[in-house]
JSON list of C-alpha atoms in Angstrom, two decimals:
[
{"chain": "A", "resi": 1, "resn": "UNK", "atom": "CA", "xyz": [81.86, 31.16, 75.19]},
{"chain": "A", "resi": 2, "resn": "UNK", "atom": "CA", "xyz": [80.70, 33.87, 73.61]},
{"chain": "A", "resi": 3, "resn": "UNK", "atom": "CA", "xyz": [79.30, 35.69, 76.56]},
{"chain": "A", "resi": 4, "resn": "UNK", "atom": "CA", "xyz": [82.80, 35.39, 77.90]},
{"chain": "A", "resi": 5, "resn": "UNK", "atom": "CA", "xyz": [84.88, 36.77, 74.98]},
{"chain": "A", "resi": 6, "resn": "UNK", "atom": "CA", "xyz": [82.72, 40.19, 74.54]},
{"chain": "A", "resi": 7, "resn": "UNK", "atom": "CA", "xyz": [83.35, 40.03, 78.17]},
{"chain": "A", "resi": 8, "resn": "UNK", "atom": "CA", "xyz": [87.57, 39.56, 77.14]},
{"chain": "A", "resi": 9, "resn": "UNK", "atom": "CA", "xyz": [86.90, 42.34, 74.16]},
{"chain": "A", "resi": 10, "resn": "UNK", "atom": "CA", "xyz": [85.10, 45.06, 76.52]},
{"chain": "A", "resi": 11, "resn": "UNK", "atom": "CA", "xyz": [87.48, 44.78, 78.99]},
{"chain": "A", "resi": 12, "resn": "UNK", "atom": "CA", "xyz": [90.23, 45.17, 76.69]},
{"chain": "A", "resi": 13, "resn": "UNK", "atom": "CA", "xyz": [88.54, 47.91, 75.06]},
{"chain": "A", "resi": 14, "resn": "UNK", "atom": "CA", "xyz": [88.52, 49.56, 78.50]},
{"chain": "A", "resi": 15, "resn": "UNK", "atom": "CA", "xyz": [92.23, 48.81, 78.77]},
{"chain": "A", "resi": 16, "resn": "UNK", "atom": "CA", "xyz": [92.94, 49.99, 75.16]},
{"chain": "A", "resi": 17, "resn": "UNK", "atom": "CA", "xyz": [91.22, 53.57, 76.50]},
{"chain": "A", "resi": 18, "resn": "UNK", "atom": "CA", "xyz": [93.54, 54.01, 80.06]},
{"chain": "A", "resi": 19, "resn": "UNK", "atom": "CA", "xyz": [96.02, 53.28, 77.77]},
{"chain": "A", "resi": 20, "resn": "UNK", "atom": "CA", "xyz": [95.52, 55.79, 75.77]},
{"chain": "A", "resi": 21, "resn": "UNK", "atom": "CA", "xyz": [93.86, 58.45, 78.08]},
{"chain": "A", "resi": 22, "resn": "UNK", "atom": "CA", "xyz": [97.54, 57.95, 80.15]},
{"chain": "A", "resi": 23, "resn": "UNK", "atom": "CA", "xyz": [99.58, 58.39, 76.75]},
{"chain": "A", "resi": 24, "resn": "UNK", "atom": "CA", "xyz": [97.53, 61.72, 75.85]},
{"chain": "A", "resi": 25, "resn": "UNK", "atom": "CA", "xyz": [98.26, 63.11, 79.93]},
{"chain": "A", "resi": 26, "resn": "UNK", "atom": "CA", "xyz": [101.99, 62.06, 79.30]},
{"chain": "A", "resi": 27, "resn": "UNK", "atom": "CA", "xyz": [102.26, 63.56, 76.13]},
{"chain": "A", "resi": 28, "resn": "UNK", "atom": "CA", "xyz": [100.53, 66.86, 77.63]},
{"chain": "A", "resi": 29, "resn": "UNK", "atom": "CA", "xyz": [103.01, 66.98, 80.39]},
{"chain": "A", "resi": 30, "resn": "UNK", "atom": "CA", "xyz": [106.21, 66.55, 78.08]},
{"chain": "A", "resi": 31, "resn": "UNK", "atom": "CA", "xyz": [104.64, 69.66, 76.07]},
{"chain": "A", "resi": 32, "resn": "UNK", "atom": "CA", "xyz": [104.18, 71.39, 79.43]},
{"chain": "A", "resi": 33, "resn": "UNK", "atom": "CA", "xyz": [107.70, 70.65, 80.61]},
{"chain": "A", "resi": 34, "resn": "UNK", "atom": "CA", "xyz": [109.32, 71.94, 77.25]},
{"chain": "A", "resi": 35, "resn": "UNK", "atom": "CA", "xyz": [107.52, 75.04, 76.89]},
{"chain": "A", "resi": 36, "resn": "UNK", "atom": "CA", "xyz": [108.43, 75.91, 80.87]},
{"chain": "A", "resi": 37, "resn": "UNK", "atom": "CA", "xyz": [112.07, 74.72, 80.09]},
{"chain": "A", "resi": 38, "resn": "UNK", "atom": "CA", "xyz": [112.20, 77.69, 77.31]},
{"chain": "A", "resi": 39, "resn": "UNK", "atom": "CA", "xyz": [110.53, 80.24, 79.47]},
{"chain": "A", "resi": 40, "resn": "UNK", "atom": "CA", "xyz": [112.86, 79.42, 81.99]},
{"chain": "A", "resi": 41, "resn": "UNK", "atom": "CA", "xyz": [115.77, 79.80, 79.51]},
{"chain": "A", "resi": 42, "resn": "UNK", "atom": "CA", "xyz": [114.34, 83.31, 79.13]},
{"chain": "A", "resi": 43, "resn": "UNK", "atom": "CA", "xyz": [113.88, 84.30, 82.50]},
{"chain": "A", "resi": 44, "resn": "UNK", "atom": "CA", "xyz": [117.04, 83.37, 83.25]},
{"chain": "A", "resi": 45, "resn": "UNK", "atom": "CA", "xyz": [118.52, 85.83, 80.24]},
{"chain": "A", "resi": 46, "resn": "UNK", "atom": "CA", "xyz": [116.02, 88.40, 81.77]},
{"chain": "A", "resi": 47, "resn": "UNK", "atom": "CA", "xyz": [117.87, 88.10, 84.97]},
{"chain": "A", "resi": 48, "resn": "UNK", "atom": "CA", "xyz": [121.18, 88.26, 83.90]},
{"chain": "A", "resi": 49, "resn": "UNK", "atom": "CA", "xyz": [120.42, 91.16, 81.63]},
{"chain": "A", "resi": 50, "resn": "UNK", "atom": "CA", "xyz": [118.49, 93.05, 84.94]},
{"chain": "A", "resi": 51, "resn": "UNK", "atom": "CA", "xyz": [121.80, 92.42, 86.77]},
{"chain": "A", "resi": 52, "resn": "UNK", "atom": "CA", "xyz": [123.74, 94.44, 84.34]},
{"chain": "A", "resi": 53, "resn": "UNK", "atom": "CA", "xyz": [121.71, 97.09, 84.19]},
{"chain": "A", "resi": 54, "resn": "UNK", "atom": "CA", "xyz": [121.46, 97.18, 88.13]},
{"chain": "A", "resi": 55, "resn": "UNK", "atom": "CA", "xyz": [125.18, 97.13, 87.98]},
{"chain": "A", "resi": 56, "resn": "UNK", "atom": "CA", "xyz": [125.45, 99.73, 85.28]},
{"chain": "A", "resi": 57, "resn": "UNK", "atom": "CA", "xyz": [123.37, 102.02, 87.24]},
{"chain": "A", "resi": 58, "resn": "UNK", "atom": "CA", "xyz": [125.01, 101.58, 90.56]},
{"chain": "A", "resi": 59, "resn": "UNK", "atom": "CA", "xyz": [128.19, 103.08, 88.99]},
{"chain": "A", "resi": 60, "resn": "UNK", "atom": "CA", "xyz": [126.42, 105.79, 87.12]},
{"chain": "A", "resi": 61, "resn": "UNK", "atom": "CA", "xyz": [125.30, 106.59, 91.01]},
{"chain": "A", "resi": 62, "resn": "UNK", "atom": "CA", "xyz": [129.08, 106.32, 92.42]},
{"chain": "A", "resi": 63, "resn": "UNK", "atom": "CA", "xyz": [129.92, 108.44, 90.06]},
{"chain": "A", "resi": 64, "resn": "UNK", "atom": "CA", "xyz": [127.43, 110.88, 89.99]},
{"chain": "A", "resi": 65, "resn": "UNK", "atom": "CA", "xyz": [128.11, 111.16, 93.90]},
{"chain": "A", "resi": 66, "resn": "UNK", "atom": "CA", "xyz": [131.73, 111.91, 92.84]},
{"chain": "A", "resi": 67, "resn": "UNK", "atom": "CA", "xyz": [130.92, 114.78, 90.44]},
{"chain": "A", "resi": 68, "resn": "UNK", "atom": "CA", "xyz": [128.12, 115.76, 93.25]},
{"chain": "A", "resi": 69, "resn": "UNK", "atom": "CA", "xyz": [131.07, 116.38, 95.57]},
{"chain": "A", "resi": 70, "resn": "UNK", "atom": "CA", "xyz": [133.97, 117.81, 93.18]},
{"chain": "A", "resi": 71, "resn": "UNK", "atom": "CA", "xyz": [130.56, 120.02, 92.51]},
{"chain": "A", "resi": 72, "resn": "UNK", "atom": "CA", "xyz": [129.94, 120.80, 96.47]},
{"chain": "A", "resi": 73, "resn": "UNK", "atom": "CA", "xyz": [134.22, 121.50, 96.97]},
{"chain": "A", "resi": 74, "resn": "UNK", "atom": "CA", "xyz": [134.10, 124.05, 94.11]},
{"chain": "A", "resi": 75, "resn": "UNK", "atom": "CA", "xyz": [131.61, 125.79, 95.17]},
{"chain": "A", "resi": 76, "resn": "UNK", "atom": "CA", "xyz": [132.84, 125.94, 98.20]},
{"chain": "A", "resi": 77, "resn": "UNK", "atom": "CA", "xyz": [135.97, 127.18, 97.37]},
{"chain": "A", "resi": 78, "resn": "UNK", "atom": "CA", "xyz": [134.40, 130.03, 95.21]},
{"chain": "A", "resi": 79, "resn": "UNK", "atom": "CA", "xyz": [132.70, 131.28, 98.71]},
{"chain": "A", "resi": 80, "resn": "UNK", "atom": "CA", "xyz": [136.10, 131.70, 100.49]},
{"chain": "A", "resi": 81, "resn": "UNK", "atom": "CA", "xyz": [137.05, 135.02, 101.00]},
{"chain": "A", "resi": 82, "resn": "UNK", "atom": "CA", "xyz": [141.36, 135.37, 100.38]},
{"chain": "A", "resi": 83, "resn": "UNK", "atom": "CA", "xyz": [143.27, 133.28, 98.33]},
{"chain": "A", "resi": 84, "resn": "UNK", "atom": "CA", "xyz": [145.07, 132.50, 102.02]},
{"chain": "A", "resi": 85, "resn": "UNK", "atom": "CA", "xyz": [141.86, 130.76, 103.12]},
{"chain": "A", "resi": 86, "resn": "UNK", "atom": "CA", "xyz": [140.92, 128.78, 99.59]},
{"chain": "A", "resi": 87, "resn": "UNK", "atom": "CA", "xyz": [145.01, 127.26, 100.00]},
{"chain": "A", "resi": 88, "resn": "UNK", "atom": "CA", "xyz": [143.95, 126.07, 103.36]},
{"chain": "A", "resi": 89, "resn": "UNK", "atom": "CA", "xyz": [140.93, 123.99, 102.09]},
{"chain": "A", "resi": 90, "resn": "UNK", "atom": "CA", "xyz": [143.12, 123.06, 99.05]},
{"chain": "A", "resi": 91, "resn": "UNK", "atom": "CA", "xyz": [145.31, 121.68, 101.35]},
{"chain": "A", "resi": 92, "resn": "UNK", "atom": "CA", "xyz": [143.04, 119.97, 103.48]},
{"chain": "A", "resi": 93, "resn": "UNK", "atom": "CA", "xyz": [141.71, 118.41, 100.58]},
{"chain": "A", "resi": 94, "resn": "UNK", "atom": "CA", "xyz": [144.98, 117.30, 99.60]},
{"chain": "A", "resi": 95, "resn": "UNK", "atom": "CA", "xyz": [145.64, 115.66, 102.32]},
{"chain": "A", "resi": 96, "resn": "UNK", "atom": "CA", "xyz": [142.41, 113.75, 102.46]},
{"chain": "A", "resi": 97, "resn": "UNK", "atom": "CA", "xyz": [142.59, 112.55, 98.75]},
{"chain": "A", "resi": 98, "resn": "UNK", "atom": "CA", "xyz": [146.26, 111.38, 100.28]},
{"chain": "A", "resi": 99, "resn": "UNK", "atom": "CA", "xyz": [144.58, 109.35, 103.23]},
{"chain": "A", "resi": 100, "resn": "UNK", "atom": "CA", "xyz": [142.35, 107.82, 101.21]},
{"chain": "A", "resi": 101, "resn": "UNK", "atom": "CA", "xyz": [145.18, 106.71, 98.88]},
{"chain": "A", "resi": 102, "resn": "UNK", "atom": "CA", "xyz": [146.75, 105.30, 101.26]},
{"chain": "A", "resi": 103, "resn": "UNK", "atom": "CA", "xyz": [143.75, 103.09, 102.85]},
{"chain": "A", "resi": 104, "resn": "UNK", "atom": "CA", "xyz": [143.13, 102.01, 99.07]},
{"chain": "A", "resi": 105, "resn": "UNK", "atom": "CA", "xyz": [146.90, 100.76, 99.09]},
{"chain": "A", "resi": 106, "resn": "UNK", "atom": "CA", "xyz": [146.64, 98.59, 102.61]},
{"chain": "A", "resi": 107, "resn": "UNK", "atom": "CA", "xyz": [143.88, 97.34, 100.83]},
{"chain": "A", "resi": 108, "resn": "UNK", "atom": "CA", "xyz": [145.18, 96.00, 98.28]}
]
């Protein structure tokens, strides 16, 4: 009987070891899964913070452009020759700014 129980005890030892070699893996990939869980968490902050700053941007550009082209009318204006001429694109203007008013109101 003795040849059969350090048969028992060696294959329980082996047992005892998968055991353990599968607890060690499992432990590894709960580590694993927390510390990608908190870089996510920061990625995702990353993101959201990139977005702003994309957004922030893209209205310093808008208006930019605007100033660009208040820029680009004065200028303008300061080449016409006659004060006949400069009412004319003042008017034109005008009425622009006032179409554009009123597609912004059907808009709405």
């Amino acid at each position: 009987m003795l040849i059969g129980s350090t048969q028992c005890e060696t294959d329980m030892n082996k047992v005892d070891q998968l055991i353990s070699s599968i607890e060690d893996r499992v432990n590894k990939l709960i580590d694993r899964s927390e510390r990608l869980g908190i870089e996510k968490e920061g990625l995702i902050a990353k993101n959201k913070e990139l977005s702003q700053i994309i957004k922030e941007q893209q209205q310093r550009i808008k208006d930019l452009e605007s100033n660009n082209n208040l820029l680009t009318y004065s200028e303008s204006l300061k080449n016409i020759k006659g004060t006949t001429e400069a009412r004319k694109q003042i008017n034109e203007l005008v009425r622009e700014i006032d179409r554009c008013i009123s597609v912004l109101k059907q808009a709405q």
